[in-house]
Amino acid sequence: MAQRNPCSVFLKALLLPALLTGLSAESSDAQIRGSEPGMMQQTIDGTVFTVEYYRPRARGRAPLFGHDAVVWEPTWTPGANWATTFEFQKDITLDGHDIPAGKYGVWMDMSEAGFLPETLILEPEVLLFHTTPPERNDAQIRMPITRSEGPFREVLTWEFEGIASTGGVLALRWGTMRMAFEVGVQPGMRMTVTEEEGRPASGVYHLSPPPGAPPMPAGMSAPSFTITMHEDGTLWGDMEGIPGPDGEFMNSVALRLLPFADGIFKPAEYYNDAVQEVWEAFLELNFQSGVASGFVIRDEVTDEIIMSAERGG
């Protein structure tokens, strides 16, 4: 670890108050702080994830990591001035670790020889200055850090690089160093159905295309919508032969049907092994003798019926 020059530290402590006192209000307003405050906030399926930090600059120091260009302490907050913080009002997972809702100070243990971040630390005490890292304690949550290389960033930046309905990738970028963390959130809606909810809906339905849709091509069967309940409790709707707005025909569109109320479901697009987008619409079943005889898909905002269907023979 690089050592601070005690004389330099003493002179800074002696001269800095005098220099600050000598600045007029006008000149101080014109100054650009070396590490300005920053905040990154992202909402994922109702969970608000907030990162507050100060943004240090590289200022010609390169590489920042891997040697003593920066005066690294054994434990470093990934920012400057006051400790960087994470905050979320619902429980999440971070790289597979369960993290209770709350606010945490963010620190990293640095390797003694290589000046490289090795361990992420979430510390319950949030109001700590960067020169006073927390002692190791049982309340901390600790996990290994995955590092990679990327394009050079002058300013230390926290950002979300990928977002899905189930979470995203939170990344720290500074210099050429990239540190990425998988964030998982609790689903805002129930993902599975009970036997009583799913079985009466299961079956094949004949769809009536929406008004203004192009006619079906000759020889193509009428569009269909098949509802299937899987053993894991998921309810699926598979559309085939749906005419699109430009005359194309969308085949085998797989939707997850998420329970909303009795006989009412929210269609959701599912790909890359996750629910990606929930439609602003409702699928409302019609029942006869306890079994669904058909359904309508209704716009959530306008209440307009987009599509209707009757159970096939």
Short mmCIF file of C-alpha atoms in Angstrom, two decimals, residues 52 85-88 100-105 123-126:
data_model
loop_
_atom_site.label_atom_id
_atom_site.label_comp_id
_atom_site.label_asym_id
_atom_site.label_seq_id
_atom_site.Cartn_x
_atom_site.Cartn_y
_atom_site.Cartn_z
CA GLU A 52 -25.39 8.32 -3.95
CA THR A 85 -24.38 4.50 -0.37
CA PHE A 86 -26.91 2.03 -1.80
CA GLU A 87 -30.57 2.34 -0.83
CA PHE A 88 -33.66 0.26 -1.75
CA PRO A 100 -32.58 -6.77 3.27
CA ALA A 101 -34.24 -3.47 2.37
CA GLY A 102 -32.45 -0.42 3.74
CA LYS A 103 -29.52 1.92 3.21
CA TYR A 104 -25.89 0.80 3.26
CA GLY A 105 -22.47 2.35 3.09
CA GLU A 123 -21.95 -1.52 5.91
CA PRO A 124 -25.09 -0.57 7.94
CA GLU A 125 -23.37 2.61 9.21
CA VAL A 126 -23.81 5.03 6.28
#
